Structures are given as C-alpha cells and as structure tokens.
C-alpha cells in the first residue's frame, strides 16, 4: 500500500492543510464540474469543520463541492449522534454551500432501504471510474479497534461485498449504522485518514507499519487503486511510529 504520512504539531495545523488542499483542488475544477467529497464522523472532523467555518468561509469555492457521507448513525438528523447534524452545525450552516449540493444519509429511514437508496443517489451524482462511482476525496477516521467509517472488525464481508453501502451494527452499543463499503472506499481518487490524539497511538503504528496483517483491522484493508492515501496525524497519534 503506497501511502504517505503527514504529522502536524497541532490540530490547527492539520486543519489549515486540509483547507489548502481543498482550495487547490477546487481551483482546478473546470466550470460546471463538481468535486465530490465523502465526510466521516468523529471528534477530529468536528474540530476541522469548525476551523474551516471560522477561518475559510469566504476563502473556499464551496459551491463547487458535492457533499456526501461515508457513514451515518441510524438516527434522525436532529439527533446528537447524527454525523449530518455534526457537519451541519460545525460547517454546512456556516459556509455558502447550496443545500442542493448536500446529500445526507437518511438515518431516520429503514436502514436496509436507505443503504440501497443512498447507493443509488451516489451512483446518480458521482462520476464513475472503473464502473464504480469515484469520490474525488474521502475522509476516513480510525477507531481504536481499527474500524473505519462504520466497518467494524466483525464485518470483514464489507470489504468483499458488491454493494456500495450496507447496514452495520456498532459492537457494544448495537447502534445501527449505514456505511460505505470497501468497494467504494477503494475506488476513491484520494483518501485522507484523519487521526489525532494519544488514544490512537498504538493502532496507528500497527496499521501504518503493517504489523497488524491485512485481515485484522478494517482500516488496514483501505488500499485505493489510485494509490493516493494520506495519513494526516497529530504528534500524539504518530508518537509510536518508527522515525
Ligand atoms: C463515526 C465515524 C467513525 C470515526 C472513528 C474515529 O461515524 O463515528 O465514521 O469511523 O471516524 O470512530 O472517531 P474519532 O475521530 O472521534 O476518534
């Protein structure tokens, strides 16, 4: 897996780099074209979204973005658990992105029905590559159990399924989720893992240094055909990586 690792001294520096990447990529988009992005949930994106709102609301061509999600909790959009609500409150309501460019996963609907509906929506809105929709950029988080999106270690089938979105269950809480599958993840043009905090130190080192083996952790199975995968870490999350 050809990947690069970028370590930032602070979450602010990481957020600034995300902004610079978006500015650069969006400036390259041809007129009447869009940049399809898949967001993840979690605490790190929450900080980044708020930072972009506070500092880049008028400096990024937001209208060129089409916003999707890699996963969603099966709750209504107003629920505090909702990834859509987190993105809306911290970013989408603060920047000039047209509502028509935002495609939330309907967590309030029947999960199996919505997984199929959302796969159809993504297929109708996102350009194809290799016969599969290809996100220009997918953000992924990393759980300390090695999950990514809502693909947990008990569901290796989510990296072999032919579906683009499936229903998963978070171990422990048994909360239902709708998640992107490995098929769609690994067709992305660019993947950025955004991982911060000392709680991720060990799992980050295990996965990046290939010590876990490809079958133990879902995040270790992320291997886009484009080869463009960047681990964006803060100094805490990266502290066990071999220098
Ligand atoms: C979710 C995310 C999930 C998250 C990781 C890391 O819906 O919760 O998609 O995969 O990215 O659990 O979360 P933190 O950044 O909060 O550690």
Coordinates of N, CA and C and ligand atoms in Angstrom, one line a residue:
X1 N 0.9 -1.2 0.0 CA 0.0 0.0 0.0 C 0.9 1.2 0.0
X2 N 0.8 2.0 -1.1 CA 1.6 3.2 -1.2 C 0.9 4.3 -0.5
X3 N 1.4 4.7 0.7 CA 0.7 5.8 1.4 C 1.7 6.7 1.9
X4 N 1.2 7.9 2.2 CA 2.2 8.9 2.8 C 1.6 9.3 4.2
X5 N 2.5 9.7 5.0 CA 2.1 10.1 6.4 C 2.6 11.5 6.6
X6 N 1.6 12.3 7.1 CA 1.9 13.7 7.4 C 1.6 13.9 8.9
X7 N 2.6 14.5 9.6 CA 2.4 14.7 11.0 C 2.4 16.2 11.3
X8 N 1.4 16.6 12.0 CA 1.2 18.0 12.3 C 1.3 18.3 13.8
X9 N 1.9 19.4 14.1 CA 2.2 19.7 15.6 C 0.9 19.9 16.3
X10 N -0.1 20.4 15.6 CA -1.4 20.7 16.2 C -2.6 20.4 15.3
X11 N -3.8 20.2 15.9 CA -5.0 20.0 15.0 C -5.2 21.2 14.1
X12 N -4.8 22.4 14.6 CA -5.0 23.6 13.8 C -4.1 23.5 12.5
X13 N -2.9 23.1 12.7 CA -2.0 23.0 11.5 C -2.6 21.9 10.5
X14 N -3.2 20.9 11.1 CA -3.8 19.9 10.2 C -5.0 20.4 9.5
X15 N -5.8 21.2 10.2 CA -7.0 21.8 9.6 C -6.6 22.8 8.5
X16 N -5.5 23.6 8.7 CA -5.0 24.5 7.7 C -4.6 23.8 6.5
X17 N -4.0 22.7 6.6 CA -3.5 21.9 5.4 C -4.7 21.3 4.7
X18 N -5.7 20.9 5.4 CA -7.0 20.4 4.7 C -7.6 21.6 3.9
X19 N -7.6 22.8 4.5 CA -8.1 23.9 3.8 C -7.3 24.2 2.5
X20 N -6.0 24.2 2.6 CA -5.1 24.5 1.5 C -5.4 23.4 0.4
X21 N -5.6 22.2 0.7 CA -5.8 21.1 -0.2 C -7.1 21.4 -0.9
X22 N -8.2 21.7 -0.2 CA -9.5 22.0 -0.8 C -9.4 23.2 -1.7
X23 N -8.7 24.2 -1.3 CA -8.6 25.4 -2.2 C -7.9 25.1 -3.5
X24 N -6.8 24.3 -3.3 CA -6.0 23.9 -4.5 C -6.9 23.0 -5.5
X25 N -7.5 22.0 -4.9 CA -8.3 21.1 -5.7 C -9.5 21.8 -6.4
X26 N -10.2 22.6 -5.6 CA -11.4 23.3 -6.1 C -11.0 24.3 -7.2
X27 N -9.8 24.9 -7.0 CA -9.4 25.9 -8.1 C -9.2 25.2 -9.4
X28 N -8.9 23.9 -9.4 CA -8.6 23.1 -10.6 C -9.9 22.6 -11.3
X29 N -11.0 22.7 -10.6 CA -12.2 22.1 -11.1 C -12.7 23.0 -12.3
X30 N -13.0 22.3 -13.4 CA -13.5 23.0 -14.6 C -14.8 23.6 -14.3
X31 N -15.2 24.7 -15.0 CA -16.5 25.3 -14.8 C -17.6 24.2 -15.1
X32 N -18.6 24.3 -14.3 CA -19.8 23.4 -14.4 C -19.4 22.0 -14.0
X33 N -18.2 21.8 -13.4 CA -17.9 20.5 -12.8 C -17.9 20.6 -11.2
X34 N -18.0 19.5 -10.6 CA -18.1 19.5 -9.1 C -17.0 18.6 -8.5
X35 N -16.8 18.8 -7.3 CA -15.8 18.0 -6.5 C -16.6 17.2 -5.5
X36 N -16.6 15.9 -5.6 CA -17.4 15.0 -4.7 C -16.5 14.6 -3.5
X37 N -17.1 14.9 -2.3 CA -16.3 14.6 -1.1 C -17.2 13.8 -0.2
X38 N -16.6 12.8 0.5 CA -17.3 12.0 1.4 C -16.8 12.3 2.8
X39 N -17.7 12.7 3.7 CA -17.2 13.1 5.1 C -17.3 11.9 6.0
X40 N -16.6 12.0 7.1 CA -16.7 11.0 8.1 C -17.2 11.7 9.4
X41 N -17.6 10.9 10.3 CA -18.0 11.4 11.6 C -16.8 11.4 12.6
X42 N -17.0 11.7 13.8 CA -15.9 11.6 14.8 C -15.5 13.0 15.3
X43 N -14.7 13.0 16.3 CA -14.3 14.3 17.0 C -13.3 15.1 16.2
X44 N -12.4 14.4 15.5 CA -11.4 15.2 14.7 C -12.0 16.0 13.6
X45 N -12.9 15.3 12.8 CA -13.5 16.1 11.7 C -14.3 17.3 12.3
X46 N -14.9 17.1 13.5 CA -15.7 18.1 14.1 C -14.9 19.4 14.3
X47 N -13.7 19.2 14.8 CA -12.8 20.3 15.0 C -12.4 21.0 13.7
X48 N -12.1 20.1 12.7 CA -11.7 20.7 11.4 C -12.8 21.4 10.7
X49 N -14.1 20.9 10.8 CA -15.2 21.6 10.2 C -15.4 23.0 10.9
X50 N -15.3 23.0 12.2 CA -15.4 24.3 12.9 C -14.3 25.3 12.5
X51 N -13.1 24.7 12.4 CA -12.0 25.6 12.0 C -12.2 26.2 10.6
X52 N -12.7 25.3 9.7 CA -12.9 25.8 8.3 C -14.0 26.9 8.3
X53 N -15.0 26.7 9.1 CA -16.1 27.7 9.2 C -15.6 29.0 9.7
X54 N -14.7 28.9 10.8 CA -14.2 30.2 11.4 C -13.2 30.9 10.5
X55 N -12.5 30.2 9.7 CA -11.4 30.8 9.0 C -11.4 30.8 7.5
X56 N -12.3 30.0 6.9 CA -12.3 29.8 5.5 C -13.7 29.9 4.8
X57 N -14.6 30.4 5.5 CA -16.0 30.5 4.9 C -16.0 31.3 3.6
X58 N -15.2 32.3 3.6 CA -15.1 33.1 2.3 C -14.0 32.9 1.5
X59 N -13.2 31.8 1.7 CA -11.9 31.6 1.0 C -11.9 30.3 0.2
X60 N -13.0 29.5 0.3 CA -13.0 28.3 -0.4 C -14.2 28.3 -1.4
X61 N -14.1 27.7 -2.6 CA -15.2 27.7 -3.5 C -16.2 26.6 -3.2
X62 N -16.9 26.9 -2.1 CA -17.8 25.8 -1.5 C -18.9 25.4 -2.5
X63 N -19.3 26.3 -3.4 CA -20.3 25.9 -4.4 C -19.9 24.8 -5.4
X64 N -18.6 24.6 -5.4 CA -18.1 23.5 -6.3 C -18.1 22.1 -5.6
X65 N -18.5 22.1 -4.4 CA -18.5 20.8 -3.6 C -19.8 20.1 -3.7
X66 N -19.7 18.8 -3.9 CA -20.9 17.9 -3.6 C -20.5 17.1 -2.4
X67 N -21.4 17.2 -1.3 CA -21.0 16.6 0.0 C -21.9 15.4 0.2
X68 N -21.2 14.3 0.5 CA -21.8 13.0 0.8 C -21.2 12.6 2.2
X69 N -21.7 11.4 2.7 CA -21.1 10.9 3.9 C -20.7 9.4 3.7
X70 N -19.6 9.1 4.4 CA -19.2 7.7 4.3 C -19.9 6.8 5.3
X71 N -20.5 7.4 6.3 CA -21.4 6.6 7.2 C -22.3 7.5 8.0
X72 N -23.3 6.9 8.5 CA -24.3 7.7 9.3 C -24.9 6.7 10.4
X73 N -25.1 7.3 11.5 CA -25.8 6.5 12.5 C -27.3 6.5 12.2
X74 N -28.0 5.4 12.5 CA -29.4 5.3 12.1 C -30.3 6.0 13.1
X75 N -30.2 7.3 13.1 CA -30.9 8.2 13.9 C -31.4 9.4 13.1
X76 N -32.4 10.1 13.6 CA -32.9 11.3 12.9 C -31.8 12.4 12.8
X77 N -31.9 13.3 11.8 CA -30.8 14.3 11.6 C -30.7 15.3 12.7
X78 N -31.7 15.4 13.6 CA -31.6 16.3 14.7 C -31.0 15.6 15.9
X79 N -30.7 14.3 15.8 CA -30.2 13.6 17.0 C -28.7 14.0 17.2
X80 N -28.3 14.0 18.5 CA -26.9 14.5 18.7 C -25.9 13.5 18.2
X81 N -26.4 12.2 17.9 CA -25.5 11.2 17.4 C -25.2 11.3 15.9
X82 N -26.1 12.2 15.2 CA -26.1 12.2 13.8 C -24.8 12.9 13.2
X83 N -24.1 12.2 12.3 CA -23.0 12.7 11.6 C -23.3 13.9 10.8
X84 N -24.5 13.9 10.2 CA -25.0 15.0 9.4 C -25.2 16.2 10.3
X85 N -25.8 16.0 11.5 CA -26.0 17.1 12.4 C -24.7 17.8 12.8
X86 N -23.7 16.9 13.0 CA -22.4 17.4 13.4 C -21.8 18.3 12.3
X87 N -21.9 17.8 11.1 CA -21.3 18.5 9.9 C -22.1 19.8 9.7
X88 N -23.4 19.7 9.9 CA -24.3 20.9 9.6 C -24.0 22.0 10.6
X89 N -23.9 21.6 11.9 CA -23.7 22.6 13.0 C -22.3 23.2 12.9
X90 N -21.3 22.4 12.6 CA -20.0 22.9 12.6 C -19.4 23.5 11.3
X91 N -20.1 23.1 10.2 CA -19.6 23.6 8.9 C -20.8 24.1 8.0
X92 N -21.7 23.2 7.6 CA -22.5 23.4 6.5 C -23.4 24.7 6.7
X93 N -23.8 24.9 7.9 CA -24.7 26.1 8.1 C -23.9 27.4 8.1
X94 N -22.6 27.3 8.1 CA -21.7 28.5 8.3 C -21.0 28.9 7.0
X95 N -21.1 28.0 5.9 CA -20.4 28.3 4.7 C -21.4 28.4 3.5
X96 N -21.1 29.1 2.4 CA -22.1 29.2 1.3 C -22.1 28.1 0.4
X97 N -22.5 26.9 0.9 CA -22.7 25.7 0.1 C -24.2 25.5 -0.2
X98 N -24.6 25.4 -1.4 CA -26.1 25.3 -1.7 C -26.6 24.0 -1.0
X99 N -27.8 24.1 -0.5 CA -28.5 22.9 0.1 C -28.5 21.8 -0.9
X100 N -28.7 22.1 -2.1 CA -28.8 21.1 -3.2 C -27.6 20.3 -3.4
X101 N -26.5 20.8 -2.8 CA -25.2 20.1 -3.0 C -24.8 19.2 -1.8
X102 N -25.8 19.1 -0.9 CA -25.5 18.3 0.3 C -26.5 17.1 0.3
X103 N -25.9 15.9 0.4 CA -26.6 14.7 0.3 C -26.5 13.8 1.5
X104 N -27.3 14.1 2.5 CA -27.2 13.3 3.7 C -27.7 11.9 3.6
X105 N -27.2 11.0 4.4 CA -27.8 9.7 4.5 C -29.0 9.8 5.5
X106 N -30.1 9.3 5.1 CA -31.4 9.5 5.9 C -31.4 8.4 7.0
X107 N -30.8 8.8 8.1 CA -30.6 7.9 9.2 C -32.0 7.5 9.9
X108 N -33.0 8.4 9.5 CA -34.3 8.1 10.2 C -35.1 7.1 9.4
X109 N -34.6 6.7 8.2 CA -35.4 5.7 7.4 C -35.0 4.3 7.7
X110 N -35.7 3.4 7.1 CA -35.4 1.9 7.3 C -33.9 1.7 6.8
X111 N -33.0 1.2 7.6 CA -31.6 1.1 7.2 C -31.3 0.4 5.9
X112 N -32.0 -0.8 5.8 CA -31.7 -1.6 4.6 C -32.2 -0.8 3.3
X113 N -33.4 -0.2 3.4 CA -33.9 0.6 2.3 C -33.0 1.8 2.0
X114 N -32.6 2.5 3.0 CA -31.8 3.7 2.8 C -30.4 3.3 2.3
X115 N -29.8 2.2 2.7 CA -28.5 1.8 2.2 C -28.6 1.7 0.7
X116 N -29.7 1.1 0.2 CA -29.8 0.9 -1.2 C -30.1 2.3 -1.9
X117 N -31.0 3.0 -1.3 CA -31.4 4.3 -1.8 C -30.1 5.2 -2.0
X118 N -29.3 5.3 -0.9 CA -28.2 6.2 -0.9 C -27.1 5.7 -1.9
X119 N -27.0 4.4 -2.1 CA -26.1 3.9 -3.1 C -26.5 4.3 -4.5
X120 N -27.9 4.3 -4.7 CA -28.4 4.8 -6.0 C -28.2 6.3 -6.2
X121 N -28.3 7.1 -5.1 CA -28.1 8.5 -5.1 C -26.7 8.8 -5.5
X122 N -25.7 8.2 -4.8 CA -24.3 8.4 -5.1 C -24.0 8.0 -6.5
X123 N -24.6 6.9 -7.0 CA -24.4 6.4 -8.4 C -24.9 7.4 -9.4
X124 N -25.9 8.1 -9.0 CA -26.5 9.1 -9.9 C -25.8 10.4 -9.9
X125 N -25.1 10.7 -8.8 CA -24.5 12.1 -8.7 C -22.9 12.1 -8.9
X126 N -22.3 11.0 -8.6 CA -20.8 10.9 -8.6 C -20.3 10.3 -9.9
X127 N -19.4 10.9 -10.6 CA -18.8 10.3 -11.8 C -18.2 8.9 -11.6
X128 N -18.3 8.1 -12.6 CA -17.8 6.7 -12.4 C -16.3 6.6 -12.9
X129 N -15.7 5.7 -12.2 CA -14.3 5.2 -12.7 C -14.2 3.7 -12.4
X130 N -13.8 3.0 -13.4 CA -13.8 1.5 -13.2 C -15.2 1.0 -13.0
X131 N -16.2 1.6 -13.5 CA -17.6 1.2 -13.4 C -18.2 1.4 -12.0
X132 N -17.5 2.2 -11.2 CA -18.0 2.5 -9.8 C -17.9 4.0 -9.6
X133 N -18.8 4.5 -8.8 CA -18.7 6.0 -8.5 C -17.3 6.2 -7.9
X134 N -16.7 7.4 -8.2 CA -15.4 7.7 -7.6 C -15.5 9.0 -6.9
X135 N -15.4 9.0 -5.6 CA -15.3 10.3 -4.9 C -13.9 10.9 -5.2
X136 N -13.9 12.2 -5.3 CA -12.6 12.9 -5.5 C -11.8 12.8 -4.2
X137 N -12.5 12.9 -3.1 CA -11.8 12.9 -1.8 C -12.7 12.2 -0.8
X138 N -12.2 11.2 -0.1 CA -12.9 10.6 1.0 C -12.1 10.8 2.3
X139 N -12.8 11.4 3.3 CA -12.2 11.5 4.7 C -12.6 10.2 5.4
X140 N -11.6 9.6 6.1 CA -11.9 8.5 7.0 C -11.3 8.7 8.4
X141 N -12.0 8.3 9.4 CA -11.4 8.3 10.7 C -10.9 6.9 11.0
X142 N -10.4 6.7 12.2 CA -9.9 5.4 12.7 C -10.3 5.2 14.1
X143 N -11.0 4.1 14.4 CA -11.3 3.8 15.7 C -10.2 3.1 16.4
X144 N -10.2 3.0 17.7 CA -9.0 2.4 18.4 C -9.1 0.8 18.2
X145 N -10.3 0.4 17.7 CA -10.4 -1.1 17.4 C -10.1 -1.3 15.9
X146 N -9.6 -0.3 15.2 CA -9.2 -0.5 13.8 C -10.4 -0.3 12.8
X147 N -11.6 0.1 13.4 CA -12.7 0.3 12.4 C -12.4 1.6 11.6
X148 N -13.1 1.7 10.5 CA -13.1 3.0 9.7 C -14.5 3.1 9.1
X149 N -14.9 4.3 8.9 CA -16.3 4.5 8.6 C -17.1 3.8 9.6
X150 N -18.1 3.0 9.3 CA -18.7 2.1 10.3 C -18.5 0.6 9.9
X151 N -17.3 0.4 9.4 CA -16.9 -1.0 9.1 C -16.1 -1.5 10.3
X152 N -16.7 -2.3 11.2 CA -16.1 -2.8 12.4 C -15.4 -4.1 12.2
X153 N -14.5 -4.5 13.1 CA -13.7 -5.7 12.8 C -14.6 -7.0 12.7
X154 N -15.8 -7.0 13.1 CA -16.6 -8.2 13.0 C -17.3 -8.3 11.6
X155 N -17.0 -7.4 10.7 CA -17.7 -7.4 9.4 C -16.7 -7.4 8.3
X156 N -15.8 -8.4 8.2 CA -14.8 -8.4 7.0 C -15.5 -8.4 5.7
X157 N -16.8 -8.9 5.7 CA -17.5 -9.0 4.4 C -17.8 -7.7 3.8
X158 N -17.7 -6.6 4.6 CA -17.9 -5.3 4.0 C -16.8 -4.8 3.1
X159 N -15.7 -5.6 3.1 CA -14.7 -5.3 2.1 C -14.7 -6.2 0.9
X160 N -15.7 -7.1 0.9 CA -15.8 -8.0 -0.3 C -17.2 -7.9 -0.9
X161 N -18.1 -7.3 -0.3 CA -19.5 -7.1 -0.8 C -19.4 -6.3 -2.2
X162 N -20.4 -6.6 -3.0 CA -20.5 -5.9 -4.3 C -21.4 -4.6 -4.1
X163 N -22.0 -4.5 -2.9 CA -22.8 -3.3 -2.6 C -21.9 -2.1 -2.3
X164 N -22.5 -0.9 -2.5 CA -21.7 0.3 -2.2 C -21.9 0.8 -0.8
X165 N -23.1 0.5 -0.3 CA -23.4 0.9 1.1 C -24.2 -0.3 1.7
X166 N -23.9 -0.5 3.0 CA -24.5 -1.6 3.8 C -24.9 -1.2 5.2
X167 N -25.7 -2.0 5.8 CA -26.1 -1.7 7.2 C -25.1 -2.5 8.1
X168 N -24.6 -1.8 9.1 CA -23.7 -2.4 10.1 C -24.2 -2.1 11.5
X169 N -23.6 -2.7 12.5 CA -24.0 -2.5 13.9 C -22.8 -2.3 14.7
X170 N -22.8 -1.2 15.4 CA -21.6 -0.9 16.3 C -21.5 -1.8 17.4
X171 N -20.4 -2.6 17.6 CA -20.3 -3.5 18.7 C -20.5 -2.8 20.0
X172 N -21.0 -3.4 21.0 CA -21.2 -2.8 22.3 C -22.6 -2.1 22.4
X173 N -22.6 -1.0 21.7 CA -23.9 -0.2 21.8 C -25.0 -0.8 20.9
X174 N -24.6 -1.7 19.9 CA -25.6 -2.3 19.0 C -26.3 -1.2 18.2
X175 N -25.7 0.0 18.1 CA -26.4 1.0 17.3 C -26.2 0.7 15.8
X176 N -27.3 0.8 15.1 CA -27.3 0.5 13.6 C -26.7 1.7 12.9
X177 N -25.9 1.3 11.9 CA -25.2 2.3 11.1 C -25.5 2.0 9.6
X178 N -25.4 3.0 8.8 CA -25.3 2.8 7.3 C -23.8 3.2 6.9
X179 N -23.1 2.3 6.3 CA -21.7 2.5 6.0 C -21.4 2.3 4.5
X180 N -20.4 3.1 4.0 CA -19.8 2.8 2.8 C -19.0 1.5 2.9
X181 N -18.9 0.8 1.8 CA -18.2 -0.5 1.8 C -16.8 -0.3 1.2
X182 N -16.0 -1.4 1.3 CA -14.6 -1.3 0.8 C -14.6 -1.1 -0.7
X183 N -15.6 -1.6 -1.4 CA -15.7 -1.4 -2.9 C -15.6 0.1 -3.3
X184 N -16.4 0.9 -2.6 CA -16.5 2.3 -2.9 C -15.3 3.1 -2.3
X185 N -14.9 2.7 -1.1 CA -13.8 3.3 -0.4 C -12.6 3.2 -1.3
X186 N -12.3 2.0 -1.8 CA -11.0 1.8 -2.5 C -11.1 2.2 -4.0
X187 N -12.2 2.8 -4.4 CA -12.3 3.4 -5.7 C -12.1 4.9 -5.6
X188 N -12.0 5.4 -4.4 CA -11.8 6.9 -4.3 C -10.5 7.4 -5.0
X189 N -10.6 8.6 -5.4 CA -9.4 9.2 -6.1 C -8.3 9.5 -5.0
X190 N -8.8 10.0 -3.9 CA -7.9 10.3 -2.8 C -8.6 9.9 -1.5
X191 N -7.8 9.4 -0.6 CA -8.3 9.1 0.8 C -7.4 9.7 1.8
X192 N -8.0 10.5 2.7 CA -7.3 11.1 3.9 C -7.8 10.4 5.1
X193 N -6.9 9.7 5.8 CA -7.2 9.3 7.2 C -6.9 10.4 8.1
X194 N -7.8 10.9 8.9 CA -7.5 12.0 9.8 C -7.6 11.4 11.2
X195 N -6.5 11.4 11.9 CA -6.4 10.7 13.2 C -5.6 11.5 14.2
X196 N -6.2 11.8 15.3 CA -5.5 12.6 16.3 C -5.7 12.0 17.7
X197 N -4.8 12.4 18.6 CA -5.0 12.0 20.0 C -4.2 10.8 20.4
X198 N -3.8 10.8 21.7 CA -2.9 9.7 22.1 C -3.7 8.4 22.2
X199 N -5.0 8.4 22.2 CA -5.7 7.1 22.2 C -5.5 6.3 21.0
X200 N -5.0 6.9 19.9 CA -4.9 6.2 18.6 C -3.4 5.8 18.3
X201 N -2.5 6.2 19.3 CA -1.1 6.0 19.0 C -0.8 4.6 18.6
X202 N -1.3 3.6 19.3 CA -0.9 2.2 19.1 C -1.5 1.7 17.8
X203 N -2.8 1.9 17.6 CA -3.5 1.4 16.4 C -2.9 2.0 15.1
X204 N -2.5 3.3 15.2 CA -2.0 3.9 14.0 C -0.6 3.3 13.7
X205 N 0.2 3.0 14.7 CA 1.5 2.4 14.4 C 1.3 1.0 13.8
X206 N 0.4 0.2 14.4 CA 0.2 -1.1 14.0 C -0.2 -1.2 12.5
X207 N -1.2 -0.3 12.2 CA -1.7 -0.3 10.8 C -0.7 0.3 9.8
X208 N -0.1 1.4 10.1 CA 0.8 2.1 9.1 C 2.0 1.2 8.9
X209 N 2.5 0.6 10.0 CA 3.7 -0.2 9.8 C 3.4 -1.7 9.4
X210 N 2.1 -1.9 9.1 CA 1.8 -3.2 8.5 C 2.0 -4.4 9.5
X211 N 2.0 -4.1 10.8 CA 2.2 -5.1 11.8 C 0.9 -5.9 12.1
X212 N -0.2 -5.4 11.6 CA -1.5 -6.0 12.0 C -1.9 -7.1 11.1
X213 N -1.3 -7.1 9.9 CA -1.8 -8.0 8.9 C -3.1 -7.5 8.3
X214 N -3.3 -7.8 7.0 CA -4.4 -7.2 6.3 C -5.8 -7.6 6.8
X215 N -5.8 -8.7 7.6 CA -7.2 -9.3 7.9 C -7.7 -8.9 9.3
X216 N -6.9 -8.2 10.1 CA -7.3 -8.0 11.5 C -8.2 -6.7 11.6
X217 N -7.7 -5.6 10.9 CA -8.4 -4.4 11.1 C -9.0 -3.9 9.8
X218 N -10.2 -3.4 9.8 CA -10.8 -2.9 8.5 C -10.0 -1.8 7.9
X219 N -9.5 -0.9 8.8 CA -8.7 0.3 8.2 C -7.5 -0.2 7.5
X220 N -7.0 -1.4 7.8 CA -5.8 -2.0 7.1 C -6.1 -2.4 5.7
X221 N -7.4 -2.5 5.4 CA -7.9 -3.0 4.1 C -8.1 -1.8 3.1
X222 N -8.0 -0.6 3.7 CA -8.1 0.5 2.8 C -6.9 0.6 1.9
X223 N -7.1 0.4 0.6 CA -6.0 0.4 -0.3 C -6.5 0.8 -1.7
X224 N -6.7 2.1 -1.9 CA -7.3 2.6 -3.1 C -6.5 2.3 -4.3
X225 N -7.2 1.9 -5.4 CA -6.5 1.6 -6.6 C -5.6 2.8 -7.1
X226 N -6.1 4.0 -6.8 CA -5.4 5.2 -7.2 C -4.0 5.3 -6.4
X227 N -3.9 4.6 -5.3 CA -2.7 4.6 -4.5 C -2.6 5.9 -3.7
X228 N -3.6 6.8 -3.8 CA -3.4 8.0 -3.1 C -4.1 8.0 -1.7
X229 N -3.3 7.6 -0.7 CA -3.8 7.5 0.6 C -2.9 8.3 1.6
X230 N -3.4 9.2 2.3 CA -2.6 10.0 3.2 C -3.1 9.9 4.6
X231 N -2.1 9.6 5.5 CA -2.5 9.6 6.9 C -2.1 11.0 7.5
X232 N -3.1 11.7 7.9 CA -2.9 13.0 8.5 C -3.0 12.9 10.0
X233 N -1.9 13.0 10.7 CA -1.9 12.7 12.1 C -1.4 13.9 12.9
X234 N -1.8 14.0 14.1 CA -1.1 15.0 15.0 C 0.0 14.2 15.7
X235 N 0.8 15.0 16.5 CA 2.0 14.4 17.0 C 1.7 13.3 18.0
X236 N 0.6 13.4 18.7 CA 0.2 12.4 19.7 C -0.1 11.0 19.0
X237 N -0.9 11.1 17.9 CA -1.3 9.9 17.3 C -0.2 9.2 16.6
X238 N 0.9 10.0 16.2 CA 2.0 9.5 15.5 C 3.2 9.1 16.3
X239 N 3.0 9.2 17.7 CA 4.2 9.2 18.5 C 4.9 7.8 18.6
X240 N 4.2 6.7 18.2 CA 4.8 5.4 18.2 C 5.4 5.0 16.9
X241 N 5.2 5.8 15.9 CA 5.7 5.5 14.5 C 7.2 5.5 14.5
X242 N 7.8 4.5 13.8 CA 9.3 4.5 13.7 C 9.7 5.7 13.0
X243 N 10.7 6.4 13.5 CA 11.2 7.6 12.9 C 12.0 7.3 11.6
Ligands
LIG1 C1 -18.3 7.7 13.0 C2 -17.0 7.7 12.2 C3 -16.0 6.8 12.8 C4 -15.0 7.7 13.4 C5 -14.0 6.9 14.2 C6 -12.9 7.9 14.8 O1 -19.4 7.8 12.5 O2 -18.1 7.7 14.3 O3 -17.2 7.5 10.9 O4 -15.4 5.9 11.9 O5 -14.3 8.3 12.3 O6 -14.7 6.3 15.2 O7 -13.7 8.8 15.6 P1 -12.8 9.9 16.5 O8 -12.2 10.8 15.5 O9 -13.9 10.6 17.3 O10 -11.8 9.2 17.3

